[in-house]
Short mmCIF file of C-alpha atoms in Angstrom, two decimals:
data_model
loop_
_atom_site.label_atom_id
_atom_site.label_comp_id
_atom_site.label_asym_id
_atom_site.label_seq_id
_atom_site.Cartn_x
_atom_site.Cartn_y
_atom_site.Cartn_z
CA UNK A 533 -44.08 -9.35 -27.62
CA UNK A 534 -40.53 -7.98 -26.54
CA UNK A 535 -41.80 -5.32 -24.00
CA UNK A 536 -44.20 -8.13 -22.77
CA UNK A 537 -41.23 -10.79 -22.53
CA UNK A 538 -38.82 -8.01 -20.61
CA UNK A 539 -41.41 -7.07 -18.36
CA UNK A 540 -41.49 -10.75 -17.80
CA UNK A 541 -38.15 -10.94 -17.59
CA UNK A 542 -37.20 -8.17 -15.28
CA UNK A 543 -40.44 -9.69 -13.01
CA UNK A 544 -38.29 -12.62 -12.59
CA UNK A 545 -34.97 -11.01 -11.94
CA UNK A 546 -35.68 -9.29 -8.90
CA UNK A 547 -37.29 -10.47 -5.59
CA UNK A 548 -35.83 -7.69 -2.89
CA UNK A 549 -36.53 -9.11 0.52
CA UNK A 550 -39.73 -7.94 2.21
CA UNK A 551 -39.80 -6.79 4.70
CA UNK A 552 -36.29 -5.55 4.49
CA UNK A 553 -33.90 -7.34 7.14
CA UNK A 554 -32.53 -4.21 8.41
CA UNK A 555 -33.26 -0.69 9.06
CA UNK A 556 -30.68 2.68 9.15
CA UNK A 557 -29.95 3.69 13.01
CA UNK A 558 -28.24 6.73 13.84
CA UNK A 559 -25.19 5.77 16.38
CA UNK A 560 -26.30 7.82 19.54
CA UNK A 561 -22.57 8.63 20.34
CA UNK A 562 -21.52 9.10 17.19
CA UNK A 563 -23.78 9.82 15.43
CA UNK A 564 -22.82 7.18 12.43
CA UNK A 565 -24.93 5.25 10.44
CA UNK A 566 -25.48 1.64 11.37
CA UNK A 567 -27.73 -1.60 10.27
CA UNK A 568 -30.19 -2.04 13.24
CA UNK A 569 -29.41 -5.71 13.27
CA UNK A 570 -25.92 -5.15 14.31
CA UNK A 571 -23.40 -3.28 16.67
CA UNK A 572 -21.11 -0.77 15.60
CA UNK A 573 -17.50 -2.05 14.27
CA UNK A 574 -14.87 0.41 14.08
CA UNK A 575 -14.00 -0.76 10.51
CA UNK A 576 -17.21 -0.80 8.85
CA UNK A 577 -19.20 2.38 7.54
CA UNK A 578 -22.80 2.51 6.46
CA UNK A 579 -23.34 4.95 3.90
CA UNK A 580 -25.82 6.38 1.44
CA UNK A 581 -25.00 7.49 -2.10
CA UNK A 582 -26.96 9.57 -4.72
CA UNK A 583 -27.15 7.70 -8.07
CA UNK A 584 -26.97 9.77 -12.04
CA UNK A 585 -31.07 7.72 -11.38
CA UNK A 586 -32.20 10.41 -8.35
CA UNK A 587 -32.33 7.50 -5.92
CA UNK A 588 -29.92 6.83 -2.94
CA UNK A 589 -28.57 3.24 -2.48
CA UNK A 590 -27.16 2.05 1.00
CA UNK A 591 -23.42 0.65 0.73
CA UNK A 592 -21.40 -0.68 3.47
CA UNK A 593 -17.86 -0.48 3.31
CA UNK A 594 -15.39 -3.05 5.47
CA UNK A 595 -11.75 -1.73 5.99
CA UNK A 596 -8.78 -4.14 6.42
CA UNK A 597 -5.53 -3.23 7.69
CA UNK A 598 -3.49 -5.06 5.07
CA UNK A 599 -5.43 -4.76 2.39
CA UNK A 600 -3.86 -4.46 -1.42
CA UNK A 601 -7.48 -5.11 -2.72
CA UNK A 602 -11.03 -3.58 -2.74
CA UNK A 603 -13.69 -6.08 -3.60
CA UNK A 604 -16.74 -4.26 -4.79
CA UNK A 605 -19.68 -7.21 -4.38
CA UNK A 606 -23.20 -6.86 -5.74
CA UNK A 607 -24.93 -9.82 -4.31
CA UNK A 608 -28.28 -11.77 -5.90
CA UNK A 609 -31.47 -10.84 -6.74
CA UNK A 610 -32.98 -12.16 -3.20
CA UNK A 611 -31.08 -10.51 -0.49
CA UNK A 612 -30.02 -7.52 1.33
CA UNK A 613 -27.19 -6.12 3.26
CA UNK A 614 -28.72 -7.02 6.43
CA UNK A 615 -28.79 -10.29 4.87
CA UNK A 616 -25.23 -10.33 3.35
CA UNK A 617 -23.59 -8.40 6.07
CA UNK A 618 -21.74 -11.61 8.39
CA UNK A 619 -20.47 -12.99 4.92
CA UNK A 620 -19.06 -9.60 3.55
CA UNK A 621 -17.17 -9.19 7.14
CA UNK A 622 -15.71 -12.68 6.77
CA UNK A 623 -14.75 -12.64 3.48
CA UNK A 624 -12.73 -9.67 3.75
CA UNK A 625 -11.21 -10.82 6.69
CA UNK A 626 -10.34 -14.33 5.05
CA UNK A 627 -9.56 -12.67 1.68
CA UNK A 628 -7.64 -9.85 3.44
CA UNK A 629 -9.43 -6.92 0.97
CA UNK A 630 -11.14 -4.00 1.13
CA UNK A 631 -15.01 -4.78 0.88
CA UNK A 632 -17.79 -2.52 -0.26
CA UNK A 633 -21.21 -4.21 -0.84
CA UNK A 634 -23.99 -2.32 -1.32
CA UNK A 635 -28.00 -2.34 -2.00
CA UNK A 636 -29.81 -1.86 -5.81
CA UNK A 637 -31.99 0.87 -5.93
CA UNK A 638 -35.68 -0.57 -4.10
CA UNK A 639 -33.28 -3.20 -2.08
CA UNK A 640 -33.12 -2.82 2.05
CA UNK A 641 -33.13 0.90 2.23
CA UNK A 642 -32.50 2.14 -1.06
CA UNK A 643 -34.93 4.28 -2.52
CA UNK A 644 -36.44 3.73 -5.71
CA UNK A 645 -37.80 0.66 -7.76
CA UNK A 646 -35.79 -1.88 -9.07
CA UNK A 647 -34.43 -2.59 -12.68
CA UNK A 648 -31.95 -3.00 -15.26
CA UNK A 649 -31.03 0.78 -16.35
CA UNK A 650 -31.46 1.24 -12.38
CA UNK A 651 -29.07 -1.47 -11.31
CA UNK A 652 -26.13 0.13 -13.66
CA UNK A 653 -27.03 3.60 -12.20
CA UNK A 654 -26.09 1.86 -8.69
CA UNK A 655 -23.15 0.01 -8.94
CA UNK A 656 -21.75 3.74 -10.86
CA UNK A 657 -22.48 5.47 -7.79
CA UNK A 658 -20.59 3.03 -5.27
CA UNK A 659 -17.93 2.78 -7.80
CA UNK A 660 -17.31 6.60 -7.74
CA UNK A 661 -17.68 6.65 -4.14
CA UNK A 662 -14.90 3.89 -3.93
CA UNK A 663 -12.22 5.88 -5.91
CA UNK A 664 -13.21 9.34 -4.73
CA UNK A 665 -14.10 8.44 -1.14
CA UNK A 666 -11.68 5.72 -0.39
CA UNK A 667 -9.38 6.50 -3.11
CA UNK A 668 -9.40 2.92 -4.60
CA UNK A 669 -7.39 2.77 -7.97
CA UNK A 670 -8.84 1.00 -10.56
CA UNK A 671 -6.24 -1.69 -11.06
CA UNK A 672 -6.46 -2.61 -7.24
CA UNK A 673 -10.28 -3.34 -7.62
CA UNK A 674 -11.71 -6.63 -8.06
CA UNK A 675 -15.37 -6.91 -9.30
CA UNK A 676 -17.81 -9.88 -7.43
CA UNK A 677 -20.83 -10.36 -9.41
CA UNK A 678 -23.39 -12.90 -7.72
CA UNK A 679 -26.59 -14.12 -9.63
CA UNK A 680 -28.40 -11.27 -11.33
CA UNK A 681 -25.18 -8.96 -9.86
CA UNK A 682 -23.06 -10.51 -13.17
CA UNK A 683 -25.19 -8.04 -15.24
CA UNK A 684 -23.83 -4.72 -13.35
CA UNK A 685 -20.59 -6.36 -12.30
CA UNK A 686 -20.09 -7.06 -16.55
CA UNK A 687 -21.73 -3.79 -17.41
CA UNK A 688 -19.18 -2.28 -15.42
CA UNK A 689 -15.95 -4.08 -15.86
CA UNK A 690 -16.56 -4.28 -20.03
CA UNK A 691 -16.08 -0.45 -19.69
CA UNK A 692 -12.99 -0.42 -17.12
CA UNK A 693 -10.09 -1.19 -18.79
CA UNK A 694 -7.72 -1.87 -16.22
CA UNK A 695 -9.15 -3.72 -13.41
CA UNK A 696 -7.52 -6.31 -11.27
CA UNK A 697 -10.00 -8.99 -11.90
CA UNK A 698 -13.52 -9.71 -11.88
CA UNK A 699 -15.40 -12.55 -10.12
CA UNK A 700 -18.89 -14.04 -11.44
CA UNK A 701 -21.09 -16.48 -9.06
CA UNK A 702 -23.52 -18.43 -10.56
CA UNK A 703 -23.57 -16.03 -13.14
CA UNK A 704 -26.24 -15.77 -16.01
CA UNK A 705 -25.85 -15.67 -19.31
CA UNK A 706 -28.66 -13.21 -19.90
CA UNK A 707 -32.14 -12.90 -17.84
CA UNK A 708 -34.39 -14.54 -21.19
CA UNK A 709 -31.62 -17.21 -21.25
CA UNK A 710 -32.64 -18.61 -17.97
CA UNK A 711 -36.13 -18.70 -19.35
CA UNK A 712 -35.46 -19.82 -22.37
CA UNK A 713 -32.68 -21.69 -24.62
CA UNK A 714 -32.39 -18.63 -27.07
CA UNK A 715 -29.37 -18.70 -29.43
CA UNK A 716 -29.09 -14.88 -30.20
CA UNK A 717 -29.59 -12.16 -28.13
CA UNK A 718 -32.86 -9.88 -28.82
CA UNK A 719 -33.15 -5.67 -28.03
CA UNK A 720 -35.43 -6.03 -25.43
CA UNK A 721 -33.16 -8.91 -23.12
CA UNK A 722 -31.87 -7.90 -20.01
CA UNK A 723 -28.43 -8.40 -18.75
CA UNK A 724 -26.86 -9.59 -21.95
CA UNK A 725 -23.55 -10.74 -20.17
CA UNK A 726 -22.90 -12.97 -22.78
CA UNK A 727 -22.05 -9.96 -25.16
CA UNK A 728 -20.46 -7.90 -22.56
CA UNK A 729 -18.25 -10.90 -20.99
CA UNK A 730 -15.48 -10.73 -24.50
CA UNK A 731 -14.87 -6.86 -23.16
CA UNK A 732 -13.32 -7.61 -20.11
CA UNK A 733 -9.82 -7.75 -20.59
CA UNK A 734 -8.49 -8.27 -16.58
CA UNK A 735 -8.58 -12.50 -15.12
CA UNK A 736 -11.85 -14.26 -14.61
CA UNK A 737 -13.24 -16.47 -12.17
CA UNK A 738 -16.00 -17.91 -12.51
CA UNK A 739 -17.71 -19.77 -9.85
CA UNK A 740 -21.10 -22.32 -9.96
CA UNK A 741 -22.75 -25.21 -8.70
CA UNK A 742 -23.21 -28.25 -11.05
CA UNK A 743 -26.63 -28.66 -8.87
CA UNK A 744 -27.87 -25.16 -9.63
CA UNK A 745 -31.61 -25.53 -10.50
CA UNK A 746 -32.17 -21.84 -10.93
CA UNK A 747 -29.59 -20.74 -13.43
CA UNK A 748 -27.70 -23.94 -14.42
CA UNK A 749 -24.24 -24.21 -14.64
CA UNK A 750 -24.13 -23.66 -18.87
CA UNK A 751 -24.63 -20.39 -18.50
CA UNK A 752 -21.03 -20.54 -16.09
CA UNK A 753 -19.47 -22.25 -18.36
CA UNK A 754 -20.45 -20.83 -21.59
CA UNK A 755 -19.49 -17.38 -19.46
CA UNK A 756 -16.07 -19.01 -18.73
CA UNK A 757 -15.41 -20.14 -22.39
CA UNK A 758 -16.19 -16.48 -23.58
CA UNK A 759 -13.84 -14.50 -21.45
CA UNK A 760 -10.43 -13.43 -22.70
CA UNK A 761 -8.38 -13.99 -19.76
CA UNK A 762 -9.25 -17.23 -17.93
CA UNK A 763 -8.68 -18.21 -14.15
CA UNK A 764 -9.30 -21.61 -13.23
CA UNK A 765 -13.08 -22.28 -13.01
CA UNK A 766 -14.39 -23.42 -9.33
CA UNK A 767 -17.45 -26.25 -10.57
CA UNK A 768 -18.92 -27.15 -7.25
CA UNK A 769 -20.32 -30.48 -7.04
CA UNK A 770 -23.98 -30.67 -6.14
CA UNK A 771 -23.78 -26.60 -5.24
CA UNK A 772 -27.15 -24.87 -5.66
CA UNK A 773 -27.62 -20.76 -6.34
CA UNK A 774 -27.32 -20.20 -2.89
CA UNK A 775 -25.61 -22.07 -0.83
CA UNK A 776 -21.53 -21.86 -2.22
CA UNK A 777 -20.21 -20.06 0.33
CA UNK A 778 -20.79 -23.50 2.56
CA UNK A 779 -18.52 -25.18 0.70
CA UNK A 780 -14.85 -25.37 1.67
CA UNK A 781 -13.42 -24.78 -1.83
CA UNK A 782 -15.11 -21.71 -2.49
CA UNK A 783 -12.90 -19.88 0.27
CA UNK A 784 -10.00 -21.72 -0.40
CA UNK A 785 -10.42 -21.19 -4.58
CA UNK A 786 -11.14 -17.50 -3.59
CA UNK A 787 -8.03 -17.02 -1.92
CA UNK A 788 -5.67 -18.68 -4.44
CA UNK A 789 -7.58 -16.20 -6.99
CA UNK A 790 -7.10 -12.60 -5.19
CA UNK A 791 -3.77 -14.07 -4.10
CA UNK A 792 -3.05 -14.87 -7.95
CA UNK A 793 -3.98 -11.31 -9.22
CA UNK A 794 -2.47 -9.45 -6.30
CA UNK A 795 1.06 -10.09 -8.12
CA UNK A 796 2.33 -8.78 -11.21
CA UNK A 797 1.79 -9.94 -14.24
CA UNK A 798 4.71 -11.18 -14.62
CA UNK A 799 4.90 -13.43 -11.24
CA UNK A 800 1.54 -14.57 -11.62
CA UNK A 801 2.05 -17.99 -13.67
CA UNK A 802 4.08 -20.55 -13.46
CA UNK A 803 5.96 -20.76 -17.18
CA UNK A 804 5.44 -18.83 -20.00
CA UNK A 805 2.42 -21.23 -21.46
CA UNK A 806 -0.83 -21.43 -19.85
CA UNK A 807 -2.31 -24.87 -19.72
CA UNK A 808 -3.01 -25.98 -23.51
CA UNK A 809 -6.43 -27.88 -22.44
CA UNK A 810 -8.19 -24.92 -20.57
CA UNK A 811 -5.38 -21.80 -20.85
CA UNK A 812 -6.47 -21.29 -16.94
CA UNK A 813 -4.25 -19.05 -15.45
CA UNK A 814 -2.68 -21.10 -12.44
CA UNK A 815 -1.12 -19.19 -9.10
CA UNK A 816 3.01 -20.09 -9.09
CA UNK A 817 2.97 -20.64 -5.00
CA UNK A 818 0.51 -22.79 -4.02
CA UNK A 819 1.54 -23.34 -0.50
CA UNK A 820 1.86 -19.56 -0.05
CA UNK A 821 -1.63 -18.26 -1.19
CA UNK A 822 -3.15 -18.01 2.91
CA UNK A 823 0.09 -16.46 5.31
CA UNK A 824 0.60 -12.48 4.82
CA UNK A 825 3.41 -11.54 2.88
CA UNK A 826 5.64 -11.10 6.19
CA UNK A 827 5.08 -15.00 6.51
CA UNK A 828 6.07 -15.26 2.51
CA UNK A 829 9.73 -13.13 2.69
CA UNK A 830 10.39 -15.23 5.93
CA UNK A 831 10.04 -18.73 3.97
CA UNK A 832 11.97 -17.00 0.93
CA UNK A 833 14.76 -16.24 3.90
CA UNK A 834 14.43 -20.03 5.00
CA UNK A 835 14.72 -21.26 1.38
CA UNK A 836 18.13 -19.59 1.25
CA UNK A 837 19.88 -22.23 3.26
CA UNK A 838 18.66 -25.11 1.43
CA UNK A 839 19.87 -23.54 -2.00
CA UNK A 840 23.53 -23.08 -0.51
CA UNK A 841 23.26 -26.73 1.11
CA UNK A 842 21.97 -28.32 -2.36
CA UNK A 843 25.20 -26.30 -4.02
CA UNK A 844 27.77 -28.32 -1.54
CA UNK A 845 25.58 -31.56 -2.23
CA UNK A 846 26.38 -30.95 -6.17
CA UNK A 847 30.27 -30.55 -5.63
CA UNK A 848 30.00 -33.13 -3.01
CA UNK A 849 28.65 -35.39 -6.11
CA UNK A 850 30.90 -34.15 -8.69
CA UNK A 851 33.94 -34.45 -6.46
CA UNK A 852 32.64 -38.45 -5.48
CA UNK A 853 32.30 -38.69 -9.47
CA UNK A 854 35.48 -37.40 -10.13
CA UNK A 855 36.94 -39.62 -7.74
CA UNK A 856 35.66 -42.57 -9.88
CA UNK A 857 36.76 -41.74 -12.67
CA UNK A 858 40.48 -40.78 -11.53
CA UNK A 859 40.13 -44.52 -10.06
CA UNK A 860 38.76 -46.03 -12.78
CA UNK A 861 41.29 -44.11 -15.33
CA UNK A 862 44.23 -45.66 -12.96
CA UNK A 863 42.79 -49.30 -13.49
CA UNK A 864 42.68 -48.32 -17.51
CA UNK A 865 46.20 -47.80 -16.65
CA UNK A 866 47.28 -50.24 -14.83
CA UNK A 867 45.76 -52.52 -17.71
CA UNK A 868 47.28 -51.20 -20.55
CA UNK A 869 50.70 -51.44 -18.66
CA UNK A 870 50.22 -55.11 -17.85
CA UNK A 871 48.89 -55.61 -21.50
CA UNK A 872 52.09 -53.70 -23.01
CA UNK A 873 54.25 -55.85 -20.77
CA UNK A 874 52.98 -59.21 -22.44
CA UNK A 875 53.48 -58.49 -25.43
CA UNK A 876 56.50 -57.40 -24.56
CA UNK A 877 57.28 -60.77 -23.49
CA UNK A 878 55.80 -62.08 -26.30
CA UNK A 879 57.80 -60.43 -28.50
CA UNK A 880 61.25 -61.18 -26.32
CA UNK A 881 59.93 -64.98 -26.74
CA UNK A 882 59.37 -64.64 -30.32
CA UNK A 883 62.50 -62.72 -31.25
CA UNK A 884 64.51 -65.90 -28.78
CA UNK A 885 63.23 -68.36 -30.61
CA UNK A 886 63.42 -66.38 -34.28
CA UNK A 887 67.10 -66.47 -33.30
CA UNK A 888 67.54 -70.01 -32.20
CA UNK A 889 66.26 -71.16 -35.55
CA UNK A 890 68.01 -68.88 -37.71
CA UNK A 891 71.58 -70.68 -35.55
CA UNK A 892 70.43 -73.91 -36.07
CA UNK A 893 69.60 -73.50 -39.91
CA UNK A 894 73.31 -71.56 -39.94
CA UNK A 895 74.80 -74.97 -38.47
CA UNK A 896 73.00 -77.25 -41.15
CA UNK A 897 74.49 -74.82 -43.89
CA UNK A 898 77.85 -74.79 -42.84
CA UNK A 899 77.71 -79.02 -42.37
#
């Protein structure tokens, strides 16, 4: 019954596009490898890596010129690079990384069948090429999982300590628990991200449509509930498994994330206390999140001013409150001095006529 329900389950995890929406060219003038589909780019390379499997997987790697990131994206279960290609160039131009996407063994050109053990074999391969070709540190790279890419992405990030973050789209919990509502994980289940998700110890996004009729939005949130670190969750309303990219938050919640984990530690939150409803870990500078850091030390510049203004407004107010109270402190004395000179009086009056009757009783004595 458990071979029977993996085969089943492994059946229904992978559906690589056929025919495959691209083919490898040779560049006639350089001799480069390209994706028939599409022209040459001077910052994008087409490679092909060996896996530990004995198949080769096509990757694509996107260069950006002020890159402090590398997102390494393994996209769903029914596409390709030729396929995923226009949205890896604009995110890493929007998100201003470092983008290597690549194909699972028996996807586009890779050789090979698809599968589980297979899928961790790949996303190995690019990952070595990443740091060894590239030389991409560890804690600079940021792990995209989309679909039935959560189970390498979390496979791979439960066993790298110090990563920068990791990013899970429409994510599954495990590939029997979009079949069915299981409550404990079995040997023979595939993709059991909802074991490997509390060994990830770098910030977690997690991103899904409330819509999603293929793998509904529990499995997100359960996901999100699990990690250790939380970012703030992106729940699109009425998003289905394939179609968040179309909606504007997902860019604009993708940027305030990389721009978030691109700090240190230390600069990343606001206070000391993460929020007590959700602990999401919130960026400090909202308005900040989309200019390049040139833009960012120019409006700390600009901010100077207004500090040194707002220090003349505060000795501007205590002088004006000062002021008050010398004035009011001269009425306090001009009262007590017209108070002290009544009774003064008073007392001149009382003594006068104190005196005038001690006479007159003097006179009736002595007559």
């Amino acid at each position: 019954m458990g071979g029977v329900t993996s085969s089943m389950a492994a059946k229904l995890a992978f559906f690589p596009p056929n025919p495959p929406s691209y083919k490898l060219v040779a560049d006639e003038m350089t001799g480069l490898l390209l994706l028939s589909t599409f022209p040459h780019r001077e910052n994008v390379e087409i490679l092909k890596l060996p896996t530990r499997k004995g198949t080769e997987v096509v990757a694509m790697y996107i260069r950006h010129p002020m890159a402090t990131s590398t997102l390494l994206y393994s996209h769903g279960n029914a596409a390709d690079l030729g396929q995923m290609y226009e949205l890896f160039v604009e995110l890493s131009i929007h998100l201003r990384v470092n983008l290597m996407g690549y194909d699972y063994s028996g996807y586009g050109q890779s050789s090979g069948k698809p599968s589980e053990q297979h899928t961790y074999a790949d996303i190995e391969a690019v990952y070595k090429c990443m740091e060894e070709g590239y030389g991409a540190k560890q804690e600079d790279i940021i792990l995209y999982g989309q679909s039935v890419g959560s189970g390498p992405t979390l496979d791979l990030a439960a066993r790298l300590p110090h990563l920068r973050a990791v990013v899970l789209h429409s994510p599954i919990l495990s590939g029997l628990r979009v079949m069915y509502p299981v409550k404990k994980s079995y040997w023979f289940d595939i993709y059991k991200n909802i074991d490997k998700i509390q060994l990830v110890d770098c910030p977690v996004l997690v991103i899904h449509g409330t819509a999603d009729e293929v793998v509904d939005c529990s499995h997100g949130k359960q996901l999100w509930e699990l990690s250790k670190e939380k970012y703030e969750p992106l729940w699109l309303k009425g998003g289905n498994h394939c179609d968040l990219e179309h909606h504007p938050e997902y860019i604009r919640h993708l940027k305030k994330f990389v721009s978030t984990v691109e700090k240190p530690p230390s600069q990343r939150y606001t206070g000391s206390r993460r929020r007590s409803t959700d602990q999401q870990l919130l960026p400090p500078r909202k308005s900040t999140d989309i200019v390049f850091e040139a833009s960012r030390k120019s409006t700390d510049r600009r901010e100077k001013p207004r500090h040194s203004t707002d220090k003349l407004e505060k000795l501007k107010n205590q002088s004006n409150y000062a002021e008050k109270l010398r004035v009011s402190f001269d009425q306090v004395e001009r009262s007590r001095r017209s108070v002290d000179c009544c009774l003064e009086k008073s007392r001149k009056s009382v003594d006068h006529q104190l005196e005038r009757g001690r006479k007159s009783v003097d006179r009736i004595r002595t007559g």
